[in-house]
Coordinates of C-alpha atoms and ligand atoms in Angstrom, one line a residue:
X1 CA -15.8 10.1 13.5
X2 CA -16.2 12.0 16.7
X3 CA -17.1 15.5 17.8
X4 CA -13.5 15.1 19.9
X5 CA -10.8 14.0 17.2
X6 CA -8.6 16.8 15.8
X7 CA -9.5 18.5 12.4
X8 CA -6.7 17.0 10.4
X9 CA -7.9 13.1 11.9
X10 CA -11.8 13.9 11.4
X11 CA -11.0 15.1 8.2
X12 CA -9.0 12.1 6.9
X13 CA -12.1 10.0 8.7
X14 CA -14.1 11.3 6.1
X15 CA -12.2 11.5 3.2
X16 CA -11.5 7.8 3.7
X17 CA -14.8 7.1 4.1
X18 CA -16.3 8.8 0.8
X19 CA -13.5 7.4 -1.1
X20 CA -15.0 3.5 0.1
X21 CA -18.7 5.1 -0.4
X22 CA -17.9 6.3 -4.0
X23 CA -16.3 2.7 -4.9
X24 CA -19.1 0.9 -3.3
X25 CA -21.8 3.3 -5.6
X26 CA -20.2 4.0 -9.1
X27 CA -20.5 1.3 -11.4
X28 CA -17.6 -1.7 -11.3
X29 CA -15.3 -2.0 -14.1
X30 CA -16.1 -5.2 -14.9
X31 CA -20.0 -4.0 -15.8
X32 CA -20.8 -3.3 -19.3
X33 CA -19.4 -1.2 -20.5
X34 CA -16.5 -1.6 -19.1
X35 CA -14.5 1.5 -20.7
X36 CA -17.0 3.9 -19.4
X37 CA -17.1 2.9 -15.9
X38 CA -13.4 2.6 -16.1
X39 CA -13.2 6.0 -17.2
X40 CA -16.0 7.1 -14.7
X41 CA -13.9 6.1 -12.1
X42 CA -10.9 7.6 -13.0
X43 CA -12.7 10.8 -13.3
X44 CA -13.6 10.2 -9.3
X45 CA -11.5 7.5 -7.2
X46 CA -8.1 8.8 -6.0
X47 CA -8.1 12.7 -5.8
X48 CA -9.6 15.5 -5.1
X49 CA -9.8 17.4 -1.6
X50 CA -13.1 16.3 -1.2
X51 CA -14.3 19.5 0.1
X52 CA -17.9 18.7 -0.1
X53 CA -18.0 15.5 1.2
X54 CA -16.6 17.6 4.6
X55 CA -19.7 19.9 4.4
X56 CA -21.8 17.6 4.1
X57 CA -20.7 15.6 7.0
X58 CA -20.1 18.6 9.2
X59 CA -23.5 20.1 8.8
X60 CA -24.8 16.7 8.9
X61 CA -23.0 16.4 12.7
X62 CA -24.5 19.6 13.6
X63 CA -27.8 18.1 13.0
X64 CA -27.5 14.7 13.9
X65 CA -27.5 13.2 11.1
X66 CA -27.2 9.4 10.7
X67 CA -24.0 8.1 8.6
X68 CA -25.6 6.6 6.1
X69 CA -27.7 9.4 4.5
X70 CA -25.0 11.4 4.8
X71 CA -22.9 9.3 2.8
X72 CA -25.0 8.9 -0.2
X73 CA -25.8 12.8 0.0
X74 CA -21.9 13.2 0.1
X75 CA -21.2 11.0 -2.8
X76 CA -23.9 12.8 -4.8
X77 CA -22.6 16.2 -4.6
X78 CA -18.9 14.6 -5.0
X79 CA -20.1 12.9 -8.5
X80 CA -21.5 16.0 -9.3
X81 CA -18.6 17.8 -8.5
X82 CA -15.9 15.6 -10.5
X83 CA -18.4 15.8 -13.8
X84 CA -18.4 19.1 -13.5
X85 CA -14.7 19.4 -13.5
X86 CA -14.3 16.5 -16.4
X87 CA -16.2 19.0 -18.8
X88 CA -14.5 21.8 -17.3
X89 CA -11.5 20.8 -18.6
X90 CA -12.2 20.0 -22.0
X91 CA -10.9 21.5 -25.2
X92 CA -14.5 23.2 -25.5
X93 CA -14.2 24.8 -22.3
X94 CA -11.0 25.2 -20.3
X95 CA -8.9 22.7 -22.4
X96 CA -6.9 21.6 -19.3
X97 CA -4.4 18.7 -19.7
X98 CA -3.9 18.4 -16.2
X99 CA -6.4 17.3 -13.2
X100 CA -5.9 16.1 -9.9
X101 CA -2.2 15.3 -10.4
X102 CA -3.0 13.1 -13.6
X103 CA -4.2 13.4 -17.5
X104 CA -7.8 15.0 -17.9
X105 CA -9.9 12.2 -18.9
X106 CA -10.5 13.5 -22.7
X107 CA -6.6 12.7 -22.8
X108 CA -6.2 9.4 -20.8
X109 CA -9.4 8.5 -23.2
X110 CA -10.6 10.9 -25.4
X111 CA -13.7 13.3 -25.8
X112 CA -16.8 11.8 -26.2
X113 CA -15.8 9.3 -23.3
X114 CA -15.0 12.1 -21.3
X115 CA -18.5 13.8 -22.6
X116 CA -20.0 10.8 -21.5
X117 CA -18.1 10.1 -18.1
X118 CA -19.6 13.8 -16.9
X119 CA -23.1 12.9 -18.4
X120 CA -23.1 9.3 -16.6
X121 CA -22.0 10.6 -13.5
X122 CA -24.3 13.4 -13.3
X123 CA -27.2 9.8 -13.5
X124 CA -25.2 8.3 -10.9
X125 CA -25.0 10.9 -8.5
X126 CA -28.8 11.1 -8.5
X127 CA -29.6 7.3 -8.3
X128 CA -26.6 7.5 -5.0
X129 CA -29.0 9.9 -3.4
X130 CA -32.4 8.3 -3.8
X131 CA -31.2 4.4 -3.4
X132 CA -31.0 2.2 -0.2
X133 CA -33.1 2.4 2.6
X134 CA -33.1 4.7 4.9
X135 CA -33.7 6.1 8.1
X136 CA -35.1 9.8 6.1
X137 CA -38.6 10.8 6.1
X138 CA -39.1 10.4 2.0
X139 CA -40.2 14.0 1.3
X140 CA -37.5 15.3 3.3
X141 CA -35.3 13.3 1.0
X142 CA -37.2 14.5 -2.2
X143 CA -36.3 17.9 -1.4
X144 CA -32.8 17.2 -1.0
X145 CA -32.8 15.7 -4.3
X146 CA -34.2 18.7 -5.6
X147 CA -31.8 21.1 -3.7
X148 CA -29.2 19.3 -5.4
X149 CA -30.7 19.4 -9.1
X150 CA -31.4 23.4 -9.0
X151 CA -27.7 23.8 -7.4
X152 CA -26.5 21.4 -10.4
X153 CA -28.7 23.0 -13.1
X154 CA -28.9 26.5 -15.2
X155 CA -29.3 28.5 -12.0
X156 CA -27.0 26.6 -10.1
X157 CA -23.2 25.2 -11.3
X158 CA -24.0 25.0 -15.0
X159 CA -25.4 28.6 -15.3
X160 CA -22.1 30.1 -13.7
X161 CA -19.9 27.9 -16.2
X162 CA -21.9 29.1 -19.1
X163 CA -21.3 33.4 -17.3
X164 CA -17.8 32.2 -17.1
X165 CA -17.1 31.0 -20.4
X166 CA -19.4 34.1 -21.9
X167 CA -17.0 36.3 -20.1
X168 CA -13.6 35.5 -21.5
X169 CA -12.2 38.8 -22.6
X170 CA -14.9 40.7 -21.2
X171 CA -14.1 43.0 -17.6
X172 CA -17.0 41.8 -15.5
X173 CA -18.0 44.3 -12.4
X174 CA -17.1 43.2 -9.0
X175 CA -21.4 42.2 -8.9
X176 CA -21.3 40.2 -11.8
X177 CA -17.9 38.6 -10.9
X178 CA -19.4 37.8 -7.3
X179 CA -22.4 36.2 -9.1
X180 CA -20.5 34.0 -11.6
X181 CA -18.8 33.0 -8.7
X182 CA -21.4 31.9 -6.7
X183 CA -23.2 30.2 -9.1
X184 CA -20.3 28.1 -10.4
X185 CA -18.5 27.1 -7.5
X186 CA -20.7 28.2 -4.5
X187 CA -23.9 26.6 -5.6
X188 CA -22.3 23.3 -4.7
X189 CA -21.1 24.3 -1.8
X190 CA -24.1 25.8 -0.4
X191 CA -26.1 22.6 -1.8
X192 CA -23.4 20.5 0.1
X193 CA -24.2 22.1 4.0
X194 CA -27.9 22.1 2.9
X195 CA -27.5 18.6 2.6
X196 CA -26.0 17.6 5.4
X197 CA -29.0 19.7 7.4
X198 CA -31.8 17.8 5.9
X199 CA -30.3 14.6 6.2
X200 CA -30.7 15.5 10.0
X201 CA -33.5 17.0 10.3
X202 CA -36.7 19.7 8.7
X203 CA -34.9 22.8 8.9
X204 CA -36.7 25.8 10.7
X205 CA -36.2 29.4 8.2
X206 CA -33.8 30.5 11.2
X207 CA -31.6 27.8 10.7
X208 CA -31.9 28.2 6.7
X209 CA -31.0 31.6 6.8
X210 CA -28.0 31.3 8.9
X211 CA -26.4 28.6 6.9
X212 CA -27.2 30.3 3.5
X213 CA -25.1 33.4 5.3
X214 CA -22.0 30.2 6.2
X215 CA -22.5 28.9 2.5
X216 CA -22.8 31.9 0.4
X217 CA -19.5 33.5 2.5
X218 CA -17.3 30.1 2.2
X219 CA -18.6 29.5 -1.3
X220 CA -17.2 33.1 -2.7
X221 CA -14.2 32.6 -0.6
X222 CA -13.8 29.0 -1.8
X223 CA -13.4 30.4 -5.9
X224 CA -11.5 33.9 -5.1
X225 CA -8.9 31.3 -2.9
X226 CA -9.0 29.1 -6.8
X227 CA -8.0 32.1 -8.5
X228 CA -5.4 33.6 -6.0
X229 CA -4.0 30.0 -6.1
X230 CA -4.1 29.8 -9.9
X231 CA -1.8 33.1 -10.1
X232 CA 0.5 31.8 -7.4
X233 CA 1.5 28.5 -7.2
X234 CA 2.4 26.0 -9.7
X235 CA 1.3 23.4 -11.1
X236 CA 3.2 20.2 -9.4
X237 CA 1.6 21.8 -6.3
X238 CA -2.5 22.6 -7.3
X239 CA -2.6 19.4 -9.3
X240 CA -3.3 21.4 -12.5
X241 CA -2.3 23.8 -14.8
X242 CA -1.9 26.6 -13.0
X243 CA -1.5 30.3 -14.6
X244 CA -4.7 29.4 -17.0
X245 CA -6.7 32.0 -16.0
X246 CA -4.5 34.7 -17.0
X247 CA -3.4 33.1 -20.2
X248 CA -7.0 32.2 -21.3
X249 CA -8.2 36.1 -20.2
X250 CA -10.3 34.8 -17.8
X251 CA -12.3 37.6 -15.3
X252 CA -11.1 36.8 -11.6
X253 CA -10.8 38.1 -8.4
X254 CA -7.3 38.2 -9.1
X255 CA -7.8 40.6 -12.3
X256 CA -9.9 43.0 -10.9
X257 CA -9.1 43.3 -7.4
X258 CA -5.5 42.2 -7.5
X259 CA -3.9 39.6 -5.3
X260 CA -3.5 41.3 -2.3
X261 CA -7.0 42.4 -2.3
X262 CA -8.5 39.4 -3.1
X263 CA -6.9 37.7 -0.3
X264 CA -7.9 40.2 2.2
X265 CA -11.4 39.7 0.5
X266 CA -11.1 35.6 1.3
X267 CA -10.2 36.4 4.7
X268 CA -13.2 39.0 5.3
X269 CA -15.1 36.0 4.1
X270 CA -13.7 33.6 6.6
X271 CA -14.9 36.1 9.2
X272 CA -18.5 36.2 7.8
X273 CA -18.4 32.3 7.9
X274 CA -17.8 32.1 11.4
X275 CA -20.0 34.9 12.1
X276 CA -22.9 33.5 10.4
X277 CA -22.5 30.3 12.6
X278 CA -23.0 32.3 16.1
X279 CA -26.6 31.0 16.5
X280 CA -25.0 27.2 16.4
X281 CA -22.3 27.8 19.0
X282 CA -19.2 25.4 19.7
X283 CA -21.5 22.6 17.8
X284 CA -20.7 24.6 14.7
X285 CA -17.0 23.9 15.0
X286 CA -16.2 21.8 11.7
X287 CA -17.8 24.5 9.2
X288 CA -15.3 26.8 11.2
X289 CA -12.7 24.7 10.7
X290 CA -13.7 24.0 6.8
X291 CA -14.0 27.6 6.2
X292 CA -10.6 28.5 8.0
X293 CA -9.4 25.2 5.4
X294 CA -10.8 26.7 2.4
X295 CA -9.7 30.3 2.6
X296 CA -6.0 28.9 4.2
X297 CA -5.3 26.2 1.4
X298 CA -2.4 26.2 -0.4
X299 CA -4.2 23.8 -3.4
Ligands
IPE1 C1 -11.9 22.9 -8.2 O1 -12.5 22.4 -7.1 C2 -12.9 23.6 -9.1 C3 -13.5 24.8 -8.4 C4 -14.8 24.7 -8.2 C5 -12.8 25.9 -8.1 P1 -11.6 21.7 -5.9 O2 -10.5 22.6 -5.6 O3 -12.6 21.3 -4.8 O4 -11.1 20.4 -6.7 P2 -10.7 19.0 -6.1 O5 -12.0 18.3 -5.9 O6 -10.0 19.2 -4.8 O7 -9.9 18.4 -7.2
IPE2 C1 -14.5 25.7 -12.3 O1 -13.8 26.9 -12.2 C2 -15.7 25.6 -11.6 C3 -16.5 24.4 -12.0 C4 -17.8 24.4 -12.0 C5 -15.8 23.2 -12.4 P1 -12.3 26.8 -12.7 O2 -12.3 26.6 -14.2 O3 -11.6 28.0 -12.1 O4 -11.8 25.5 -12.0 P2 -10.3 24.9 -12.1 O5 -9.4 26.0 -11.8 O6 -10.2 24.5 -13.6 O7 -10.3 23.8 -11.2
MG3 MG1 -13.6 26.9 -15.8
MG4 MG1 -10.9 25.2 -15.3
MG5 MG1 -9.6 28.0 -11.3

């Protein structure tokens, strides 16, 4: 992976990359018990944009990062990620049928393994970030495994699923929706540049600042994109069910600002990405490039 290859071939770089990481630190399917880790690794292997993974490596190139770190960190938010979206879909949540192109894991296995895929990853991803040895000054690497409990926890990813499932029905203000939204689905963005940045290097509050302003702007755009794309594609093309928001009375972007709104609001946010990335110059250009990809996506 090089600062010279085109977007599309750095990308697939990495995605290739994570998807041998992730084999090489979930559990094998032959290891006791051997249903689980099956079932963990459908949850994981073989889908999935892997959007996070790319923020983690692109911040982590900004900051010179070494490959390995960056790695684990980008497996641990990935893990994180797919639990969060095995519980999302089931029948106590979402109840989604559809994920990532195949069966939701409480229906390729059933509930309580899919209960128990999100709760073993959610281990795993911890024990990928604070294995091996490596090249990180440990309290540097502490604090990323801190960053990525809060971003995972009650304030963090958890706290905007419980806002979100609180809210069905309810006709949230344009504050709260921004704050659901950037707890749920931006947390784990932001959590996925920090990342990145630490596996570098000790961040000055400078640098901090300006990608919390990149993070928080691609992390709002990244959800307002997932509803606009819930209330306009279909489903053979996002991989799941799409229309569920509407049908389940869900507050979006969508429903209160509209659709053509809320894409001119994803592409305001694209601008405030990039903006927020002056102080970094050209060396920023793959979290330009992942926030052009996040709010230009068609899945
Ligand atoms: C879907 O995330 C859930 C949200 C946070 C909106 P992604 O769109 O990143 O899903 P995958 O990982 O590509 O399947
Ligand atoms: C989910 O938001 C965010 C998560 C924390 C998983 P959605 O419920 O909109 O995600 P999709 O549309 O099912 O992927
Ligand atoms: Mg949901
Ligand atoms: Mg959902
Ligand atoms: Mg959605």
């Amino acid at each position: 992976m090089t600062a010279s290859q085109d977007f599309s071939v750095w990308t697939k770089c990495v995605q290739a990359r994570m998807e041998d990481a992730l084999k090489e630190y979930l559990p094998a399917t032959a290891e006791v018990p051997q249903r689980l880790h099956e079932a963990m690794r459908y949850a994981v292997l073989d889908g999935g944009k892997r959007v996070r993974p790319l923020l983690v490596f692109a911040a982590g190139d900004l900051f010179g990062a070494g490959e390995a770190m960056l790695s684990r960190a980008a497996a641990a938010v990935e893990m994180i990620h797919a639990y969060s979206l095995v519980h999302d879909d089931m029948p106590c949540m979402d109840d989604d049928e559809l994920r990532r192109g195949k069966p939701t894991v409480h229906v390729q296995y059933d509930e309580a393994t899919a209960l128990l895929v999100g709760d073993a990853l959610q281990s795993q991803a911890f024990l990928a970030l604070s294995e091996g040895e490596l090249d990180v000054d440990p309290a540097r690497r502490l604090a990323m495994v801190r960053e990525l409990a809060r971003a995972s926890g009650s304030v963090g990813m958890c706290g905007g699923q419980a806002i979100d499932l609180a809210s069905v029905g309810h006709k949230l203000t344009l504050e709260q929706l921004e704050q659901m939204h950037l707890m749920k689905t931006g947390a784990l963005l932001r959590v996925s540049v920090l990342l990145g940045a630490l596996a570098g290097k000790e961040l000055s509050v400078a640098e901090v600042a300006s990608l919390n302003a990149y993070s928080k702007a691609v992390g709002l755009a990244f959800q307002v994109v997932d509803d606009v794309l819930d209330a306009t594609e279909d489903s053979a093309t996002l991989g799941k069910t799409a229309g569920k928001d509407a049908a389940d009375n869900k507050p979006t972007y969508v429903s209160i600002l509209g659709l053509e709104e809320s894409k001119a609001l994803a592409e305001q946010l694209r601008r405030d990405a990039h903006e927020a990335l002056t102080p970094f110059g050209d060396k920023a250009r793959r979290l330009r490039e992942i926030a052009d990809l996040i709010v230009q996506r068609k899945a």
